[in-house]
XYZ file of C-alpha atoms in Angstrom:
633
model
C 42.296 0.468 40.383
C 42.615 2.189 43.755
C 40.175 4.909 44.809
C 42.133 8.153 44.822
C 39.637 9.746 47.251
C 40.095 7.054 49.864
C 42.373 8.105 52.739
C 45.289 5.788 53.264
C 45.721 3.885 56.506
C 48.915 5.823 57.290
C 47.090 9.161 56.965
C 44.391 7.978 59.367
C 47.044 6.921 61.837
C 48.589 10.414 61.616
C 45.184 12.055 62.173
C 44.516 10.035 65.316
C 48.042 10.621 66.663
C 47.719 14.376 66.054
C 44.387 14.561 67.894
C 45.829 12.674 70.868
C 48.870 15.008 71.029
C 46.667 18.122 70.940
C 44.484 16.775 73.745
C 47.538 16.046 75.901
C 48.947 19.566 75.327
C 45.634 21.269 76.150
C 44.824 19.225 79.243
C 48.236 18.676 80.853
C 51.127 20.687 79.442
C 49.475 24.086 78.837
C 47.965 24.414 82.342
C 51.379 23.578 83.861
C 52.996 26.630 82.232
C 50.218 29.199 81.940
C 47.748 28.511 84.731
C 48.282 30.897 87.696
C 48.910 29.531 91.187
C 45.613 29.145 93.062
C 45.276 28.478 96.815
C 42.135 27.608 98.721
C 41.544 29.488 102.007
C 38.819 29.656 104.637
C 36.227 32.421 104.582
C 37.660 33.814 107.868
C 41.129 34.237 106.342
C 39.498 35.787 103.261
C 37.821 38.464 105.410
C 41.069 39.019 107.283
C 42.975 39.683 104.041
C 40.282 42.127 102.937
C 40.362 43.989 106.265
C 44.176 44.187 106.213
C 44.085 45.786 102.754
C 45.901 42.939 100.997
C 43.095 42.363 98.473
C 43.235 44.283 95.200
C 40.368 42.625 93.357
C 37.516 40.281 94.262
C 35.333 38.293 91.901
C 32.108 36.839 93.252
C 30.725 33.742 91.507
C 27.604 31.733 92.180
C 29.380 29.191 94.389
C 32.767 30.673 95.220
C 34.726 33.888 95.717
C 38.136 34.565 94.169
C 40.575 37.013 95.735
C 43.570 38.588 93.957
C 46.281 39.956 96.197
C 49.924 40.972 95.933
C 52.655 39.866 98.291
C 55.650 41.944 99.420
C 57.602 40.964 96.281
C 54.824 42.216 93.995
C 53.820 38.725 92.888
C 50.104 38.189 92.395
C 48.419 35.251 94.057
C 44.886 33.997 93.727
C 42.973 32.689 96.702
C 39.633 30.922 96.468
C 36.998 30.323 99.122
C 33.435 29.150 99.193
C 30.636 31.689 99.044
C 28.882 32.397 102.372
C 25.607 34.277 102.834
C 27.191 37.417 104.341
C 25.150 40.692 104.031
C 28.108 42.755 105.338
C 30.510 41.554 102.624
C 29.723 44.389 100.224
C 30.224 47.036 102.947
C 33.572 45.492 103.858
C 34.747 45.546 100.258
C 33.691 49.171 99.773
C 35.302 50.192 103.060
C 38.574 48.449 102.098
C 38.447 50.157 98.684
C 38.565 46.776 96.882
C 37.414 46.483 93.294
C 34.782 43.741 93.138
C 32.265 42.348 90.671
C 29.836 39.466 90.324
C 30.012 37.130 87.324
C 26.836 37.258 85.234
C 25.881 33.832 83.718
C 26.246 33.974 79.943
C 23.209 32.719 78.075
C 23.982 30.596 74.982
C 22.663 31.763 71.612
C 19.640 29.762 70.328
C 21.400 29.229 66.999
C 24.551 27.917 68.682
C 22.447 25.743 70.966
C 20.601 24.257 67.940
C 23.897 23.652 66.145
C 25.522 21.936 69.138
C 22.509 19.769 69.955
C 21.383 18.779 66.446
C 23.666 19.708 63.550
C 27.045 18.795 65.054
C 26.042 15.237 66.235
C 24.501 14.554 62.808
C 27.643 15.672 60.975
C 29.805 13.639 63.363
C 27.646 10.566 62.712
C 28.032 11.001 58.920
C 31.818 11.348 59.145
C 32.180 8.261 61.337
C 29.810 6.297 59.077
C 31.796 7.224 55.965
C 35.054 6.147 57.588
C 33.510 2.805 58.619
C 32.074 2.183 55.146
C 35.410 2.977 53.472
C 37.052 0.202 55.435
C 34.191 -2.307 55.718
C 32.457 -1.530 52.419
C 34.705 -3.726 50.250
C 34.205 -6.640 52.644
C 30.418 -6.212 52.486
C 30.489 -6.054 48.694
C 29.886 -2.400 47.906
C 33.279 -1.173 46.770
C 33.434 1.242 49.709
C 30.244 3.087 48.731
C 27.413 2.977 51.268
C 24.763 3.041 48.530
C 26.286 0.388 46.231
C 25.289 -2.918 47.870
C 23.342 -3.874 44.763
C 26.218 -3.237 42.381
C 27.707 -6.170 40.501
C 31.252 -7.231 41.350
C 31.831 -8.592 37.850
C 35.357 -8.162 36.582
C 35.417 -6.731 33.063
C 38.220 -7.916 30.799
C 38.728 -6.248 27.451
C 40.525 -7.899 24.556
C 44.023 -6.749 25.565
C 43.542 -7.931 29.161
C 42.086 -11.342 28.385
C 44.945 -12.375 26.128
C 43.512 -15.870 25.619
C 42.507 -17.521 22.363
C 41.736 -21.052 21.259
C 45.469 -21.531 20.613
C 45.976 -21.434 24.393
C 43.476 -24.264 24.920
C 44.615 -27.806 24.115
C 43.014 -31.202 24.585
C 39.453 -29.901 24.236
C 38.879 -30.000 20.481
C 35.196 -30.975 20.763
C 34.469 -28.157 23.217
C 36.281 -25.615 21.041
C 34.310 -26.765 18.023
C 31.026 -26.299 19.887
C 32.060 -22.815 21.051
C 33.414 -21.740 17.668
C 29.829 -21.139 16.541
C 29.414 -18.596 19.335
C 32.489 -16.736 18.112
C 31.200 -16.764 14.538
C 27.873 -15.313 15.660
C 29.526 -12.496 17.604
C 31.665 -11.671 14.561
C 28.837 -11.746 12.016
C 25.337 -11.966 13.545
C 23.681 -10.922 10.252
C 24.615 -14.248 8.677
C 22.483 -16.068 11.251
C 19.686 -13.493 11.315
C 19.182 -13.764 7.546
C 18.195 -17.407 7.774
C 16.195 -16.891 10.962
C 18.573 -18.731 13.299
C 19.143 -17.500 16.843
C 22.126 -18.195 18.991
C 21.699 -19.942 22.352
C 21.195 -17.465 25.167
C 23.236 -19.576 27.533
C 25.951 -22.195 27.218
C 26.757 -24.450 30.177
C 30.307 -25.809 30.451
C 30.286 -29.051 32.422
C 33.319 -31.029 33.523
C 35.696 -32.020 36.335
C 37.816 -29.397 38.119
C 40.949 -28.302 36.304
C 39.821 -29.196 32.789
C 39.869 -25.582 31.536
C 36.257 -24.340 31.685
C 37.226 -20.803 32.704
C 40.066 -20.781 30.181
C 37.634 -21.775 27.414
C 35.280 -18.926 28.338
C 38.134 -16.405 28.207
C 39.295 -17.889 24.910
C 35.830 -17.359 23.383
C 35.928 -13.683 24.402
C 39.483 -13.375 23.088
C 38.573 -14.929 19.755
C 35.447 -12.778 19.375
C 37.257 -9.615 20.577
C 34.341 -8.610 22.800
C 34.179 -7.514 26.475
C 34.245 -10.356 28.980
C 32.337 -10.171 32.253
C 33.472 -12.717 34.829
C 31.805 -13.349 38.189
C 31.567 -16.285 40.569
C 28.209 -17.651 41.639
C 29.116 -17.208 45.292
C 29.539 -13.434 44.786
C 25.771 -13.098 44.281
C 25.064 -14.462 47.762
C 25.087 -11.657 50.337
C 24.307 -11.267 54.005
C 21.230 -9.154 53.154
C 18.219 -10.804 51.472
C 17.612 -9.271 48.047
C 21.157 -8.065 47.434
C 21.974 -11.035 45.188
C 18.946 -10.334 42.995
C 19.987 -6.683 42.751
C 23.440 -7.737 41.613
C 21.963 -9.975 38.922
C 19.933 -7.035 37.599
C 22.973 -4.784 37.628
C 25.135 -7.392 35.871
C 22.677 -7.833 33.005
C 22.227 -4.055 32.750
C 25.993 -3.607 32.336
C 26.155 -6.456 29.831
C 23.401 -4.978 27.627
C 25.147 -1.606 27.664
C 28.364 -3.209 26.376
C 26.762 -5.662 23.914
C 28.038 -7.633 22.112
C 29.793 -9.250 25.064
C 30.174 -12.474 27.038
C 29.014 -12.926 30.632
C 30.732 -15.796 32.422
C 29.305 -17.133 35.702
C 31.716 -19.552 37.338
C 30.451 -22.202 39.778
C 26.825 -21.444 38.908
C 25.689 -24.277 41.195
C 26.208 -21.850 44.112
C 22.986 -20.056 43.101
C 21.413 -22.532 40.681
C 20.657 -25.453 43.002
C 17.282 -27.143 42.817
C 14.550 -25.359 44.736
C 12.587 -27.387 47.281
C 9.441 -26.831 49.303
C 10.894 -28.000 52.594
C 11.113 -25.571 55.461
C 14.491 -26.892 56.497
C 17.593 -26.129 54.491
C 15.899 -23.511 52.285
C 17.729 -20.276 51.530
C 15.559 -17.268 50.658
C 18.493 -15.227 49.415
C 19.742 -17.966 47.086
C 16.256 -18.685 45.738
C 15.531 -15.008 45.126
C 18.827 -14.692 43.282
C 18.021 -17.751 41.159
C 14.528 -16.423 40.367
C 16.013 -13.107 39.299
C 18.558 -14.885 37.095
C 15.796 -16.901 35.429
C 13.780 -13.724 34.856
C 16.727 -11.824 33.381
C 17.609 -14.660 31.002
C 14.019 -14.632 29.747
C 13.937 -10.860 29.426
C 17.072 -9.966 27.467
C 17.372 -10.174 23.696
C 20.044 -12.654 22.658
C 20.187 -11.203 19.143
C 22.025 -8.167 20.525
C 25.060 -10.339 21.143
C 24.950 -10.995 24.896
C 26.010 -14.614 25.444
C 25.837 -16.188 28.922
C 28.497 -18.789 29.649
C 28.406 -20.719 32.912
C 30.603 -23.442 34.383
C 29.910 -26.147 36.938
C 31.175 -29.553 37.998
C 27.861 -30.478 39.639
C 25.254 -30.418 36.842
C 23.004 -32.892 38.654
C 22.121 -30.316 41.367
C 21.049 -27.528 38.980
C 17.411 -26.454 38.854
C 15.492 -27.769 35.837
C 14.124 -24.294 35.102
C 17.694 -23.112 34.574
C 18.442 -25.844 32.041
C 15.324 -25.598 29.906
C 15.511 -24.301 26.304
C 15.524 -20.518 26.199
C 17.919 -20.203 29.104
C 20.894 -22.535 28.989
C 20.166 -24.030 25.586
C 23.446 -25.829 25.060
C 25.596 -28.029 27.288
C 29.269 -28.391 26.349
C 31.141 -31.229 28.100
C 34.711 -30.368 29.085
C 36.030 -33.809 29.954
C 39.425 -35.074 31.062
C 41.794 -35.111 28.068
C 42.667 -38.295 26.192
C 46.201 -39.389 25.280
C 46.496 -37.032 22.329
C 44.979 -34.190 24.341
C 47.376 -34.701 27.263
C 50.338 -34.596 24.912
C 49.048 -31.356 23.363
C 48.457 -29.808 26.793
C 52.001 -30.661 27.892
C 53.361 -28.954 24.781
C 51.233 -25.844 25.360
C 52.387 -25.445 28.955
C 56.029 -26.049 27.978
C 56.107 -23.171 25.475
C 57.602 -20.781 28.015
C 59.815 -23.452 29.630
C 63.287 -24.255 28.304
C 62.975 -27.904 27.301
C 65.604 -30.355 26.122
C 65.072 -31.414 22.475
C 65.131 -35.056 23.639
C 62.008 -34.719 25.811
C 59.334 -37.281 24.879
C 55.902 -35.844 25.752
C 54.171 -38.987 24.475
C 55.733 -41.090 27.236
C 54.677 -38.563 29.884
C 51.149 -38.472 28.446
C 50.967 -42.266 28.702
C 52.000 -42.121 32.362
C 49.401 -39.473 33.277
C 46.150 -41.215 32.369
C 43.223 -39.422 34.026
C 45.147 -36.186 34.680
C 43.418 -32.855 34.093
C 44.896 -29.884 32.288
C 45.681 -28.136 35.577
C 47.522 -31.207 36.856
C 49.539 -31.450 33.644
C 50.484 -27.782 33.963
C 51.592 -28.511 37.526
C 53.704 -31.441 36.287
C 55.541 -29.190 33.804
C 56.128 -26.582 36.494
C 57.403 -29.183 38.979
C 59.802 -30.440 36.313
C 61.131 -26.911 35.761
C 61.597 -26.419 39.514
C 63.466 -29.727 39.764
C 65.755 -28.733 36.884
C 66.679 -25.555 38.782
C 67.319 -27.531 41.978
C 69.600 -29.907 40.058
C 71.566 -26.984 38.593
C 70.456 -27.478 34.979
C 69.460 -24.763 32.522
C 66.854 -26.886 30.748
C 64.268 -29.530 31.603
C 65.136 -33.108 30.658
C 63.060 -36.284 30.490
C 64.105 -37.350 33.975
C 62.678 -34.135 35.443
C 59.292 -34.733 33.855
C 59.157 -38.370 34.957
C 60.049 -37.438 38.524
C 57.459 -34.646 38.533
C 54.793 -37.198 37.532
C 55.705 -39.250 40.593
C 55.703 -36.135 42.785
C 52.153 -35.286 41.685
C 50.949 -38.896 42.067
C 52.716 -40.004 45.245
C 54.394 -36.881 46.653
C 58.031 -35.939 47.091
C 60.652 -38.375 48.335
C 61.145 -38.652 52.103
C 64.900 -39.004 52.033
C 65.204 -38.564 55.777
C 62.764 -41.342 56.687
C 64.327 -44.016 58.907
C 63.144 -47.563 58.119
C 64.595 -50.645 59.778
C 66.273 -53.284 57.537
C 63.557 -55.827 58.369
C 60.740 -53.462 57.365
C 62.637 -52.408 54.254
C 62.886 -56.061 53.231
C 59.140 -56.540 53.688
C 58.448 -53.442 51.569
C 60.746 -54.717 48.807
C 58.984 -58.100 48.651
C 55.612 -56.307 48.750
C 56.388 -54.157 45.703
C 58.032 -57.001 43.778
C 54.890 -59.034 44.524
C 52.792 -56.417 42.682
C 55.189 -56.260 39.743
C 55.708 -60.015 39.397
C 51.987 -60.779 39.457
C 51.366 -58.049 36.843
C 54.136 -59.358 34.577
C 52.942 -62.982 34.698
C 49.419 -62.085 33.528
C 48.428 -61.566 29.925
C 45.829 -58.814 30.493
C 47.917 -56.357 32.500
C 49.824 -53.130 31.800
C 53.649 -53.355 31.668
C 55.679 -52.432 34.732
C 57.379 -49.062 34.302
C 59.110 -48.461 37.635
C 59.450 -49.976 41.118
C 60.737 -48.113 44.156
C 60.923 -48.569 47.921
C 61.766 -44.933 48.666
C 59.028 -43.494 50.930
C 56.918 -40.605 49.646
C 55.232 -37.724 51.442
C 51.776 -39.087 50.546
C 52.387 -41.909 53.055
C 53.378 -44.567 50.528
C 56.417 -46.580 51.638
C 56.970 -47.620 48.026
C 55.026 -48.180 44.840
C 54.945 -50.026 41.541
C 54.051 -47.964 38.485
C 52.445 -49.525 35.437
C 52.199 -47.571 32.179
C 49.958 -48.559 29.264
C 51.437 -48.904 25.822
C 48.328 -47.270 24.336
C 45.197 -45.434 25.402
C 42.313 -47.627 26.592
C 38.706 -46.516 27.010
C 37.179 -49.931 27.734
C 38.238 -52.684 30.120
C 37.119 -56.288 29.871
C 36.120 -58.469 32.775
C 39.453 -60.305 32.512
C 41.438 -57.039 32.633
C 39.562 -55.843 35.697
C 39.995 -59.168 37.474
C 43.725 -59.232 36.655
C 44.022 -55.728 38.070
C 42.511 -56.983 41.338
C 44.976 -59.879 41.260
C 47.816 -57.364 40.860
C 46.496 -55.311 43.772
C 46.528 -58.374 46.027
C 50.070 -59.321 44.930
C 51.767 -57.227 47.629
C 49.959 -58.850 50.561
C 50.372 -62.274 48.915
C 54.157 -61.795 48.752
C 54.247 -61.036 52.474
C 52.308 -64.231 53.189
C 54.435 -66.421 50.900
C 57.831 -65.148 52.136
C 57.271 -64.128 55.780
C 54.115 -66.092 56.667
C 52.663 -62.918 58.191
C 50.791 -59.814 57.066
C 51.363 -56.091 57.690
C 49.349 -52.880 57.491
C 51.133 -51.865 54.289
C 48.387 -53.296 52.070
C 45.594 -50.992 53.297
C 45.496 -48.948 50.103
C 45.634 -52.097 47.954
C 42.705 -53.612 49.871
C 40.641 -50.434 49.463
C 41.233 -50.260 45.693
C 40.648 -53.985 45.148
C 37.368 -53.930 47.085
C 36.133 -50.830 45.267
C 36.960 -52.336 41.876
C 35.319 -55.687 42.710
C 32.170 -53.935 43.915
C 32.002 -51.854 40.718
C 32.254 -55.038 38.617
C 29.175 -56.401 40.381
C 26.994 -53.354 40.988
C 27.685 -51.113 37.971
C 29.386 -53.125 35.229
C 27.084 -56.178 35.346
C 29.973 -58.676 35.282
C 28.352 -61.450 37.342
C 25.884 -64.148 36.375
C 23.944 -63.786 39.629
C 22.851 -60.164 39.130
C 23.124 -60.049 35.330
C 22.660 -56.511 33.886
C 20.890 -54.902 36.843
C 22.192 -51.546 38.117
C 22.582 -51.873 41.867
C 24.580 -48.711 42.531
C 24.407 -45.060 41.457
C 27.278 -42.595 41.156
C 26.966 -39.266 42.966
C 28.994 -36.208 41.918
C 30.554 -37.955 38.948
C 32.822 -34.983 38.229
C 33.987 -34.568 41.826
C 34.324 -37.343 44.397
C 32.580 -40.060 42.368
C 31.007 -41.469 45.532
C 28.474 -44.239 45.067
C 25.325 -45.299 46.883
C 23.520 -48.637 46.718
C 20.073 -48.719 45.112
C 18.780 -52.089 46.254
C 17.104 -53.905 49.130
C 19.091 -54.846 52.259
C 18.879 -58.537 51.312
C 20.395 -57.766 47.894
C 23.125 -55.675 49.536
C 24.111 -58.691 51.641
C 24.324 -60.850 48.508
C 26.479 -58.153 46.865
C 28.878 -58.250 49.814
C 29.166 -62.023 49.480
C 29.910 -61.702 45.764
C 32.581 -59.059 46.460
C 34.189 -61.391 49.011
C 34.318 -64.176 46.443
C 35.911 -62.011 43.728
C 38.629 -60.616 45.990
C 39.288 -63.999 47.577
C 39.648 -65.665 44.163
C 42.050 -62.919 43.041
C 44.066 -63.301 46.248
C 44.437 -67.033 45.712
C 45.509 -66.462 42.086
C 48.189 -64.009 43.212
C 49.533 -66.493 45.778
C 49.654 -69.203 43.129
C 51.647 -66.990 40.730
C 54.159 -65.992 43.399
C 54.659 -69.512 44.726
C 55.366 -70.789 41.218
C 57.908 -67.946 40.724
C 59.491 -67.999 44.186
C 63.103 -67.947 42.926
C 62.477 -64.883 40.740
C 60.659 -63.242 43.641
C 63.749 -63.575 45.866
C 66.135 -62.485 43.100
C 64.095 -59.394 42.194
C 63.582 -58.409 45.841
C 67.332 -58.659 46.521
C 68.081 -56.467 43.494
C 65.458 -53.894 44.550
C 66.898 -53.799 48.085
C 70.302 -53.082 46.586
C 69.167 -50.381 44.101
C 66.039 -49.048 45.956
C 64.599 -47.951 42.582
C 64.595 -50.043 39.410
C 63.112 -49.485 35.969
C 60.719 -51.718 34.112
C 63.530 -52.765 31.724
C 65.734 -53.905 34.627
C 62.785 -55.780 36.133
C 61.993 -57.607 32.873
C 65.685 -58.385 32.280
C 65.985 -60.271 35.596
C 62.614 -61.908 35.066
C 63.754 -63.216 31.668
C 67.178 -64.330 32.945
C 69.236 -61.456 31.487
C 71.784 -59.155 33.093
C 69.972 -55.963 34.178
C 73.201 -53.970 33.802
C 73.746 -55.157 30.233
C 72.392 -53.697 26.958
C 68.626 -53.536 26.627
C 67.139 -55.995 24.144
C 63.568 -56.392 23.051
C 61.968 -59.777 23.539
C 59.155 -60.123 20.997
C 57.434 -62.759 23.086
C 57.447 -60.517 26.159
C 56.157 -57.501 24.237
C 53.319 -59.570 22.826
C 52.264 -60.610 26.335
C 52.083 -57.041 27.602
C 48.614 -56.088 26.400
C 47.269 -52.689 27.393
C 45.504 -52.128 30.671
C 44.941 -49.093 32.837
C 47.976 -47.093 33.980
C 48.240 -46.865 37.726
C 50.835 -46.970 40.475
C 50.332 -49.706 43.052
C 51.119 -48.054 46.363
C 52.610 -50.244 49.010
């Protein structure tokens, strides 16, 4: 809500413009019209005019003498000369019958002098300070008030404003079940107090970005019909040491006044990082804020109905004192949704979108393995935008499938110019991926192949879609996936006897997967079940770091070389034994630019790709589930 007492920017502009106009009128325009004409003369000419009787009035000042005389037309003129020590001047003026006087210096009143020297500068300083704080106050975190640096910036949502319930959250059934107890306590705390049970003071929501942690917190407040305080961890950190701690105190004071309520701190890792004793990298403001938060969580009474919810995707960096019982007692994982959860999320986000009755959300959920709720919402929105661009009034299956590709690989680069020779290499590269995947028994079925460039930099890609959800992968499945990744480069070698830079992404993925098999999954006889690598920021980048001696690291590199090399040789063997199909499929892809998995399998099994689709039981049986992923060329 805007501050009604705050002057608008336009009003301030008018004030400044008005002051400038008044100054110009007083200093330039007014003197031009009202100031009499003044001429400077020598003292000799002044005495001459007095002796000749031309002077009518003389005014003697401390440093100059002014003479008023009339000309023959009756017009008065003023002449000015410097004052000279002349004892006979008074006699001359009396003799010439000229009215004269000497200006007496006016002494300023002591009260006026005190006001001008002390009161007026102080008032001017206050006015300027208030104007500065009105404009800079919000940026410094005080809401425009000079004395409100320690005030909390928490946004308060009441039931009508939140508008979120558990019905708006899909794909997180376990998290909702864990939070349902919080809602029950806020509705009927006496039921828990009778048996002597106490609710957790704090609940920590942990999960990757986009999985719905903030939405879950709002849904809890909406279900419980209690006030909802929301603030980000970074808002506690201020430029002045101690301001963050003051804001923590103010936040908990507001929360206790409005109990029962929910306080939600998003990205709590901004203030809750582990404290260290090192002199470098320490942050006094952050540590003081964390200490104040720990103190407040110990001091308030959870039985009054104040529940602290916090969210983070970096739980490993949080201070242990923050996670001990009595503070954040409960940790609720908010993981990436499974197949059933993704399908439910797609349906929730399509409620307000006009969908065709023939849309199959299950197929889209299969193709989006590993997608978060935010990404699925983006897919639905991209599909709606595409339907508008295509001139349709509802979203069809094709729009959703294309939006999945847009999110994964980017939009199509229809204007990209690729030479026929390079286009041929790209076609063989992508068919190499697909053919190797199809000829293996532990690999996901091919869903789509295209050689149309995408804005992500991919010149083409092969998409594989699982027939069912998989949570475990065997050593054979992982190795076959590496074989599939090397199929593109192998096709270039078999057909053109040369290699290109188009396999850079394939090489990166294959190497990363082979290293994980050795260092984290224990899938080699040499290292057995020894963990040689740790995962950092599992919910964010997933970067890894070796935890072994340099000699062991060298042996790991050798083992990775062997795995990738063996997979590369297997891919070459498959392609060389299917060389005729490789040429036939590449020619068809060059002609169509984009082909479906059904068309691919039809040619591979010797059928007409343009004819009716039939199901080959033997082929279906060979297409066991693997991990869905596009193979970028």
